[in-house]
Coordinates of N, CA and C in Angstrom, one line a residue:
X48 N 49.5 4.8 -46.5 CA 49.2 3.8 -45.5 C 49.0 4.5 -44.2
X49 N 50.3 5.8 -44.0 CA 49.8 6.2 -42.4 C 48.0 6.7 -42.7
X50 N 47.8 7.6 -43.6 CA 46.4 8.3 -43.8 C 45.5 6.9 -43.8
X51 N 45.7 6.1 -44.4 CA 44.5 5.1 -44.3 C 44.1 4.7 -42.7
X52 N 45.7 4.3 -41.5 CA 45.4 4.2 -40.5 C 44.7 5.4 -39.7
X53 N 45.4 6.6 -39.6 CA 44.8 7.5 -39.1 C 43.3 7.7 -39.7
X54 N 42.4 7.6 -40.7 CA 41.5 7.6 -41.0 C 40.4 6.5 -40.2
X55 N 41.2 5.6 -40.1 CA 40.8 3.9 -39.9 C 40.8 4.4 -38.3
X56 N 41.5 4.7 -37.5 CA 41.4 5.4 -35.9 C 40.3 6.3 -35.6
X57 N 40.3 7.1 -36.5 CA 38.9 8.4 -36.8 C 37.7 7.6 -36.6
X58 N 37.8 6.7 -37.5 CA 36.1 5.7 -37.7 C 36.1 5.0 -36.7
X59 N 37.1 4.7 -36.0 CA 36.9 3.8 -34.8 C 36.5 4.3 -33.0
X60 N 36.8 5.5 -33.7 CA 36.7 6.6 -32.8 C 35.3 6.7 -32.5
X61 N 34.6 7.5 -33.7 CA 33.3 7.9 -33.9 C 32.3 6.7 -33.8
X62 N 33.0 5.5 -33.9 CA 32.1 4.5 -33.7 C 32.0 3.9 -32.3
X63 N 33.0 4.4 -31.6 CA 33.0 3.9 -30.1 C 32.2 4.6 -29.7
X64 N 32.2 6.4 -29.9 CA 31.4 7.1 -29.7 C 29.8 6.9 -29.6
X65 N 29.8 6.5 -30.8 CA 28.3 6.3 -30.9 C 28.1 5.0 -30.3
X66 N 28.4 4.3 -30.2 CA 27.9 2.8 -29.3 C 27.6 3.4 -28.0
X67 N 28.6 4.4 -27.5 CA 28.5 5.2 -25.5 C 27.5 5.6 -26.0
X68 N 26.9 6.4 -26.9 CA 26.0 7.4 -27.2 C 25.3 6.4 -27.0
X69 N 24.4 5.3 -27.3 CA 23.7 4.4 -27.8 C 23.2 3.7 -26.6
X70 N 24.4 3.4 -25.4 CA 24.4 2.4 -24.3 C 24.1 3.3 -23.5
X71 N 24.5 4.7 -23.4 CA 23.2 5.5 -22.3 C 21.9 5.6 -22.9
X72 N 21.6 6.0 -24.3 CA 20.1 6.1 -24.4 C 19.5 4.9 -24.1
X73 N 20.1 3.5 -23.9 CA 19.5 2.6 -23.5 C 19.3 2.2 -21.7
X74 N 20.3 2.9 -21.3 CA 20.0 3.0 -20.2 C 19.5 3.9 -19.4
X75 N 19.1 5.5 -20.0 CA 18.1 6.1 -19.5 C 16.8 5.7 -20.1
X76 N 16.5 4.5 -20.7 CA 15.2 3.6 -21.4 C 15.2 2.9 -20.7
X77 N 16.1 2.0 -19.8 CA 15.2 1.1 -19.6 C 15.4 1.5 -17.6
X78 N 16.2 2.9 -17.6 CA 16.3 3.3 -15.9 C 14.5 3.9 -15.9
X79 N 13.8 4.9 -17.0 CA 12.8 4.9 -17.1 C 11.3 4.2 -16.9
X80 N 11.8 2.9 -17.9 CA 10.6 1.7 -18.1 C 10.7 1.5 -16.4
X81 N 11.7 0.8 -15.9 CA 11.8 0.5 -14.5 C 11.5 1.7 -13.4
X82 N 11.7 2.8 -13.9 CA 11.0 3.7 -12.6 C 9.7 4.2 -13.1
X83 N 8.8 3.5 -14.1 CA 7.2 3.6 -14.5 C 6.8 2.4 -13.4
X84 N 7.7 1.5 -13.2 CA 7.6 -0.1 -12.7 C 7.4 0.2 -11.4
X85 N 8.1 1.3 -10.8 CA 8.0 1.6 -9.1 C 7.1 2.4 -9.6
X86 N 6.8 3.5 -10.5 CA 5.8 4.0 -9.6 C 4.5 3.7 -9.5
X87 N 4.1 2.8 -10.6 CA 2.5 2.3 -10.7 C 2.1 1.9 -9.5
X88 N 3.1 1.2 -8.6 CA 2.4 0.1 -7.8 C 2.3 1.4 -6.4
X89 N 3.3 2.1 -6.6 CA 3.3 2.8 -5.1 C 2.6 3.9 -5.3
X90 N 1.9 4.8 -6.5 CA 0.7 5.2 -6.8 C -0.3 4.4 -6.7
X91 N -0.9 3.7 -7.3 CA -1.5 2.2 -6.2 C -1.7 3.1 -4.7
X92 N -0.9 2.3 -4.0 CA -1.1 2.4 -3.0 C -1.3 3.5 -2.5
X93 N -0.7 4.8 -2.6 CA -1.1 6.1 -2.0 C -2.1 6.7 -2.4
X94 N -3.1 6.2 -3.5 CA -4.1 6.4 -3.8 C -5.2 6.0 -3.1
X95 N -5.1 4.4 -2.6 CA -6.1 3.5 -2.3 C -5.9 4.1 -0.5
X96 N -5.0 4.2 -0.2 CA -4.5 4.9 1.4 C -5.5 6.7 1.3
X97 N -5.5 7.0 0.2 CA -6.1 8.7 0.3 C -7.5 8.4 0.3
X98 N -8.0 7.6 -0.7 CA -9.4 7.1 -0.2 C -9.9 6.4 0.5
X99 N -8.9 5.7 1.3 CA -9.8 4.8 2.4 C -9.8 5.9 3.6
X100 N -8.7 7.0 3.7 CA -8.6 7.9 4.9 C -10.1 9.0 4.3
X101 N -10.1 8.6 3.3 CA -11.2 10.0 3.2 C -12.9 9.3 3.1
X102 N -13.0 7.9 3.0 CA -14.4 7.1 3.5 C -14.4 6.7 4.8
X103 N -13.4 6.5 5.6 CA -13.2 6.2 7.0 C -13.9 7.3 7.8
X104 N -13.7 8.1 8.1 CA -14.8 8.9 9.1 C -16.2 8.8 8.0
X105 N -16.8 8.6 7.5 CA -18.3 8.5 7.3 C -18.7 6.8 7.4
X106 N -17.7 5.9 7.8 CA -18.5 4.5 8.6 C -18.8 5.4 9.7
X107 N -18.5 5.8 10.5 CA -19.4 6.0 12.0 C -20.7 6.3 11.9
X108 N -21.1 7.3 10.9 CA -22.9 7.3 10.4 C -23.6 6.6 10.1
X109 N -22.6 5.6 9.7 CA -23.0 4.1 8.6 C -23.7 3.5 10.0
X110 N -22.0 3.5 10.9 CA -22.5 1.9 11.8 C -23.6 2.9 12.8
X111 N -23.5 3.9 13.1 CA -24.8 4.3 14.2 C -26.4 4.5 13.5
X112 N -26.2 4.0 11.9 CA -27.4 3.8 11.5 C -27.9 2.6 11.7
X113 N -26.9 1.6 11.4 CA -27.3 0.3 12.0 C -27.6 -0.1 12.8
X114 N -26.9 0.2 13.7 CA -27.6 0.6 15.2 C -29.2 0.9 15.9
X115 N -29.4 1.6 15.2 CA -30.5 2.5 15.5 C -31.4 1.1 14.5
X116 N -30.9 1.4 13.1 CA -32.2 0.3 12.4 C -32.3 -1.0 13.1
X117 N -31.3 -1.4 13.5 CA -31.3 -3.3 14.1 C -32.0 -3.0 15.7
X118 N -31.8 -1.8 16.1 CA -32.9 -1.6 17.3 C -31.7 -2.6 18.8
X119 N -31.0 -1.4 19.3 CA -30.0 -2.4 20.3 C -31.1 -2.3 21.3
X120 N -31.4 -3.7 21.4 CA -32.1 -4.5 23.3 C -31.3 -4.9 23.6
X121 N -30.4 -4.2 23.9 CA -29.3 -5.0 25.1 C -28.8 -4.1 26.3
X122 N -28.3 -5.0 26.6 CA -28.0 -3.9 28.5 C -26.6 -2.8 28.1
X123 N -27.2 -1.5 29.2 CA -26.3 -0.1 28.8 C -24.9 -0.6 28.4
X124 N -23.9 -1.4 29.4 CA -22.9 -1.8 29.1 C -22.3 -2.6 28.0
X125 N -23.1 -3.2 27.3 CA -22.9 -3.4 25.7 C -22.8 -2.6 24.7
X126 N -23.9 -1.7 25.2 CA -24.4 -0.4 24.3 C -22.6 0.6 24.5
X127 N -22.4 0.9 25.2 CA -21.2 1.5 25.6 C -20.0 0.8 25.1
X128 N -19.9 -0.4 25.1 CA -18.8 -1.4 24.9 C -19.0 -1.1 23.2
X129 N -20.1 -0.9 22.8 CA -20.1 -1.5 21.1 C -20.0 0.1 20.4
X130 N -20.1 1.6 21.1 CA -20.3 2.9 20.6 C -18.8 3.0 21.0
X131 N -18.1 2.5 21.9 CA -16.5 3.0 22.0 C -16.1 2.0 21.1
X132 N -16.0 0.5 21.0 CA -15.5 -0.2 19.8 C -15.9 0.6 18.4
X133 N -16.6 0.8 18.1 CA -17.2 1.6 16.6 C -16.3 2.9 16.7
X134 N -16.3 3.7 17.6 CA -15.3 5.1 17.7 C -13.9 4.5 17.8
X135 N -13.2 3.5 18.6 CA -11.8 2.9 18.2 C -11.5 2.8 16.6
X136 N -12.8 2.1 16.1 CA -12.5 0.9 14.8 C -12.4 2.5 14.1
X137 N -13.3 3.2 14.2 CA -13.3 4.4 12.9 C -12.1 5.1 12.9
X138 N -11.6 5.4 14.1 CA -10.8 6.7 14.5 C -9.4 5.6 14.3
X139 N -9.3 4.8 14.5 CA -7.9 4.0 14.3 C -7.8 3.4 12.7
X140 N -8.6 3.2 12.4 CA -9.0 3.4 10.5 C -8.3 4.7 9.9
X141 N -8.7 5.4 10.2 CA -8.6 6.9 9.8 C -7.3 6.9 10.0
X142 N -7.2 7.1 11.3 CA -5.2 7.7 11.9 C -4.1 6.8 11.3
X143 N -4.5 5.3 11.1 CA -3.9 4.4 10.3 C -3.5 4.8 8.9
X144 N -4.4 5.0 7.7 CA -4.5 5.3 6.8 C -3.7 6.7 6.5
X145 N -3.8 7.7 7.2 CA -3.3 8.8 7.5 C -1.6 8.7 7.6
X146 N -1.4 7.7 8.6 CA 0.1 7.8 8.5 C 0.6 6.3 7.7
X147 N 0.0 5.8 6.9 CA 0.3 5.0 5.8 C 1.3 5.7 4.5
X148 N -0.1 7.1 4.0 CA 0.2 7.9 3.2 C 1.4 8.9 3.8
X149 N 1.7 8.9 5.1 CA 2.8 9.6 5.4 C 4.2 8.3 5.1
X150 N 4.3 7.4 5.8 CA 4.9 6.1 5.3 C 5.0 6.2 3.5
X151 N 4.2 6.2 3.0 CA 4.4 6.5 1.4 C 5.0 7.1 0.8
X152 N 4.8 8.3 1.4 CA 5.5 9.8 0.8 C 6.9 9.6 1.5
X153 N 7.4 8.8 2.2 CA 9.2 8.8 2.4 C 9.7 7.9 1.5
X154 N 9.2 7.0 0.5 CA 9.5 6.3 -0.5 C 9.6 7.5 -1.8
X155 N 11.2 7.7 -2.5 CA 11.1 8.9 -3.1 C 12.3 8.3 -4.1
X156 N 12.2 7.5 -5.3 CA 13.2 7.2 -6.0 C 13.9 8.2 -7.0
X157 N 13.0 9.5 -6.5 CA 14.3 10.5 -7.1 C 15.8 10.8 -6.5
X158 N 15.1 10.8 -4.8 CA 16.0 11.5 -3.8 C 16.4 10.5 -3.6
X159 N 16.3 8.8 -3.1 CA 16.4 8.3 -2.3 C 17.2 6.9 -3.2
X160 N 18.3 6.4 -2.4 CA 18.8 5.2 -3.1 C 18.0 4.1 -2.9
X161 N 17.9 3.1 -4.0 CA 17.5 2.0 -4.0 C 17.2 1.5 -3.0
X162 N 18.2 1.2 -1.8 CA 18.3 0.4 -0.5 C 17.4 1.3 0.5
X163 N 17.6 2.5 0.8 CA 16.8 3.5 1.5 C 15.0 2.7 0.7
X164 N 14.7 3.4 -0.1 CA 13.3 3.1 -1.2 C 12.7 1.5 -0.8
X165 N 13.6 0.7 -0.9 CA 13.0 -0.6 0.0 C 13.1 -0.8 1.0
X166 N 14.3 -0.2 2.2 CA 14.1 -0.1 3.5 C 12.7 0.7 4.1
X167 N 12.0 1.8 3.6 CA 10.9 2.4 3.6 C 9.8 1.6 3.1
X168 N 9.8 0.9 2.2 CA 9.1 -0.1 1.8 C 8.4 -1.4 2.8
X169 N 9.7 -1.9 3.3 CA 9.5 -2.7 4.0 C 9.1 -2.0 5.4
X170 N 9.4 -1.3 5.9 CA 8.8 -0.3 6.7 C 7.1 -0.4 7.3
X171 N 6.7 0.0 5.4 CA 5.4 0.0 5.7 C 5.0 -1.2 5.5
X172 N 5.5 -2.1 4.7 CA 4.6 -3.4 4.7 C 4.6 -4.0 6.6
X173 N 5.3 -3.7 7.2 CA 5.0 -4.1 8.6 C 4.1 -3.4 9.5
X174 N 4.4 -2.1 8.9 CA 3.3 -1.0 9.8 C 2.0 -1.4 9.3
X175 N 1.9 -1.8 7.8 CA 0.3 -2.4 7.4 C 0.0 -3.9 7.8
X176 N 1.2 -4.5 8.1 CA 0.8 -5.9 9.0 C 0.2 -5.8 10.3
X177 N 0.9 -4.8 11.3 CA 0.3 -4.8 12.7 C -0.7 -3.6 12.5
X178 N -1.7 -2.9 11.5 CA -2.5 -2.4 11.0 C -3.7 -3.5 11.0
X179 N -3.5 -4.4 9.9 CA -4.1 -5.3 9.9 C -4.7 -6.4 11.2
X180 N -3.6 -6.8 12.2 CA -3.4 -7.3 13.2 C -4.4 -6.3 14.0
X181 N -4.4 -5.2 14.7 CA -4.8 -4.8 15.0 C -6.6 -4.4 15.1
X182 N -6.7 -4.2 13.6 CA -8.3 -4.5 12.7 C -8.7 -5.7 13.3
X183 N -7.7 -6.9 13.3 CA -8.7 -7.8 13.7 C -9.1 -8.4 15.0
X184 N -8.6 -7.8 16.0 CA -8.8 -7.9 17.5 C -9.6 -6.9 18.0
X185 N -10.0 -5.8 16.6 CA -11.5 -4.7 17.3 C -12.1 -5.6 16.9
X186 N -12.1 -6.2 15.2 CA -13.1 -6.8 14.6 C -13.6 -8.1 15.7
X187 N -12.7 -8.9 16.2 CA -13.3 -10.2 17.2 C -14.1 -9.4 18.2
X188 N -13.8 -8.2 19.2 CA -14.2 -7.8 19.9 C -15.9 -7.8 19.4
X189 N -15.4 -6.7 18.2 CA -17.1 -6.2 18.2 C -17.9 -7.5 18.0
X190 N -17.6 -8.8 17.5 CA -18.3 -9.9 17.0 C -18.9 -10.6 18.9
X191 N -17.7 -10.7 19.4 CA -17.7 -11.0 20.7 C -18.9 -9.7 21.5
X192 N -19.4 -9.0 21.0 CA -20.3 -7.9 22.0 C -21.6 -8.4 21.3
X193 N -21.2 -8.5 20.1 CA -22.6 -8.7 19.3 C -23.1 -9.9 19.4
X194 N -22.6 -11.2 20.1 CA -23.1 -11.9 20.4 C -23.5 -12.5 21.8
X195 N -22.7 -11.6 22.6 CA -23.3 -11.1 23.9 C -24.6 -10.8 24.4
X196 N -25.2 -10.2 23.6 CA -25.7 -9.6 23.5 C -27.3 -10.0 23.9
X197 N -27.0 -11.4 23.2 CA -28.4 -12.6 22.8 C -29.6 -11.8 22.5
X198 N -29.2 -10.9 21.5 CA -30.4 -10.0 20.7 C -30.2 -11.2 19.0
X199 N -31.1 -11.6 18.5 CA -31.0 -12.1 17.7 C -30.9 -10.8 16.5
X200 N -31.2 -9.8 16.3 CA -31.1 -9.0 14.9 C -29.7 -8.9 15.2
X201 N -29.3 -8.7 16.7 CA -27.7 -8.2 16.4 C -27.0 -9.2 16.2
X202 N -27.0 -10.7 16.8 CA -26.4 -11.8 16.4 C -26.4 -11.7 15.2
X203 N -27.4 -11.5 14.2 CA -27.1 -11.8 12.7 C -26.2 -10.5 12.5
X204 N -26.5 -9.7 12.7 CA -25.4 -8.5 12.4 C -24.1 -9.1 12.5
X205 N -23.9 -9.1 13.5 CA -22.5 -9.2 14.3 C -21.9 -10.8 13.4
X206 N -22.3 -11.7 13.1 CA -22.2 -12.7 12.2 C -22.2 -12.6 10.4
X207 N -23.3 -11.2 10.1 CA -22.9 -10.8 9.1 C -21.7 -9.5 8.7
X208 N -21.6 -9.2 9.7 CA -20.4 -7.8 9.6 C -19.2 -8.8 9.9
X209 N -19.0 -10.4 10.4 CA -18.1 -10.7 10.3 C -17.6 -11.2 9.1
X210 N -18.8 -12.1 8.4 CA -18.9 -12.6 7.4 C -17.8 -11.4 6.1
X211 N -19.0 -10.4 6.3 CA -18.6 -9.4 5.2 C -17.4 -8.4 5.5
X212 N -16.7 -8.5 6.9 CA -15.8 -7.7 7.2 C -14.5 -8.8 6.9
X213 N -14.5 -10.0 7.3 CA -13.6 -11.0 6.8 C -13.2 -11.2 5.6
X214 N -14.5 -10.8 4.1 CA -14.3 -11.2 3.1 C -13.7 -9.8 2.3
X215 N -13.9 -8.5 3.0 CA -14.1 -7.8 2.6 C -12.3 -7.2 3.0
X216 N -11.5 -7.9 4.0 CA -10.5 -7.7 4.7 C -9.0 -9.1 3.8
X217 N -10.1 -10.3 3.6 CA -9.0 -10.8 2.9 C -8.8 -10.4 1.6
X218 N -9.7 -9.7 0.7 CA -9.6 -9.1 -0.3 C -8.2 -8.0 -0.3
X219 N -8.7 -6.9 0.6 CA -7.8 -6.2 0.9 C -6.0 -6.0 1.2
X220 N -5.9 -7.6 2.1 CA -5.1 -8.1 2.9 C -4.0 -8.5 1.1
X221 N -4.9 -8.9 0.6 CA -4.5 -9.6 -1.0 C -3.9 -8.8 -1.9
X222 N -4.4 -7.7 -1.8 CA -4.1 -6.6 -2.8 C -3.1 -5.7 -2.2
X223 N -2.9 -5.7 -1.1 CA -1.6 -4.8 -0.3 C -0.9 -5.4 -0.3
X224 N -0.9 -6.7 -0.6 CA 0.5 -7.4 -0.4 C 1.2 -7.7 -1.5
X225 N 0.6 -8.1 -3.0 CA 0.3 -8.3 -4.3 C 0.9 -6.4 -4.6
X226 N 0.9 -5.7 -4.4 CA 1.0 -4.1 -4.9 C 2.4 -4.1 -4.1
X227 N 2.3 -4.5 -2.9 CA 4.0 -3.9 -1.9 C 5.2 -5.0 -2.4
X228 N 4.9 -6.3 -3.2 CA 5.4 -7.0 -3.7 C 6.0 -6.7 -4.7
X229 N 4.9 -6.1 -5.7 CA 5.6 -5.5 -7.0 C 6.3 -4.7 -7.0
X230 N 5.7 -3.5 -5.8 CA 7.0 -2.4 -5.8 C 8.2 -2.5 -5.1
X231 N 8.5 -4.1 -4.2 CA 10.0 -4.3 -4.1 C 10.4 -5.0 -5.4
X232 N 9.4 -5.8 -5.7 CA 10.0 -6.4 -7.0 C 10.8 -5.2 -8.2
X233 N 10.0 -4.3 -8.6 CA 10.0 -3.2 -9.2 C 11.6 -2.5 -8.7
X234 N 11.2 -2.2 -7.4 CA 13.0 -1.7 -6.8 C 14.2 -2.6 -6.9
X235 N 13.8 -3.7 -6.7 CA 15.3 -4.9 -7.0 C 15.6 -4.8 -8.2
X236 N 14.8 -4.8 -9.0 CA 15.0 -5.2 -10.4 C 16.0 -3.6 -10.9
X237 N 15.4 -2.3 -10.5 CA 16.4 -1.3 -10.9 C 17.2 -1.3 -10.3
X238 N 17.8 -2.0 -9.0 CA 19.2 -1.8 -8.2 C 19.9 -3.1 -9.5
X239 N 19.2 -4.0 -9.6 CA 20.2 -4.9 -10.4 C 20.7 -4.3 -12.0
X240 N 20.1 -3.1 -12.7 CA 20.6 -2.4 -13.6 C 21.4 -1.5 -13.2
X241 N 21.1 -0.7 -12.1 CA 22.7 -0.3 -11.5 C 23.8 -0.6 -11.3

């Protein structure tokens, strides 16, 4: 009887064992699946941030071609008002984007606890809000010069660059928020398996 208990302790043992064994491989499974979950979305983003910093300086060739094609008849001080707006819009594009990806790179769910990883998070989603905000008070400006202007080729410009900078900006506005979403979602979700 004692050998059958002590035997019967042994199995109960090895079977506790293996269940611990069991409940960490499931939890370095599903701490895994969940940090694929952060990083899709914040790859995402530091990707889409590396390419817009690296097409950002070649709009200025773009818009001084437009320029030149649409033929500016307007008075010097427009002309000057609308080549420093275009140098703002490009160079504040660029420097923005630039320190986006620096914002990115302090999100580090190796090093960094859960709370820190969304405090940085939220971080940047504000720094890309007054990013945003900011985009759109050159963007009125330049619409506001371009109608100034009472050149009709640039009126359509200036009406079509709003057109396509509005549609082309809520798209954008959509997908940064939709991506910065998932990746708090993504981070809550592995603080709550901790």
């Amino acid at each position: 009887m004692t050998m059958e208990l002590e035997e019967l302790k042994n199995r109960w043992k090895n079977l506790d064992n293996h269940i611990k064994e069991q409940d960490k491989k499931i939890k370095q499974l599903t701490d895994h699946i969940i940090a694929g979950k952060v990083k899709s979305p914040l790859q995402t983003l530091r990707i889409h941030c590396i390419i817009a910093a690296i097409i950002a300086p070649f709009l200025l060739p773009f818009f001084f071609w437009a320029y030149n094609f649409v033929g500016l008849t307007c008075a010097d001080w427009q002309k000057s008002l609308l080549y420093t707006l275009t140098l703002l819009f490009v160079g504040f594009t660029f420097a923005r984007e630039l320190y986006f990806i620096y914002d990115l790179s302090k999100i580090d769910i190796c090093k960094d606890t859960v709370i820190e990883s969304l405090r940085h998070t939220i971080k940047f989603r504000h720094h890309y809000k007054w990013g945003v905000l900011i985009d759109l008070i050159i963007g009125i400006a330049f619409i506001t010069v371009a109608f100034s202007a009472l050149n009709k080729e640039f009126m359509y410009g200036g009406f079509i660059g709003g057109i396509v900078g509005g549609f082309i900006g809520t798209k954008l506005y959509r997908f940064y928020n939709r991506t910065i979403n998932a990746l708090e979602s993504a981070l809550l979700e592995w603080d709550n398996e901790k």
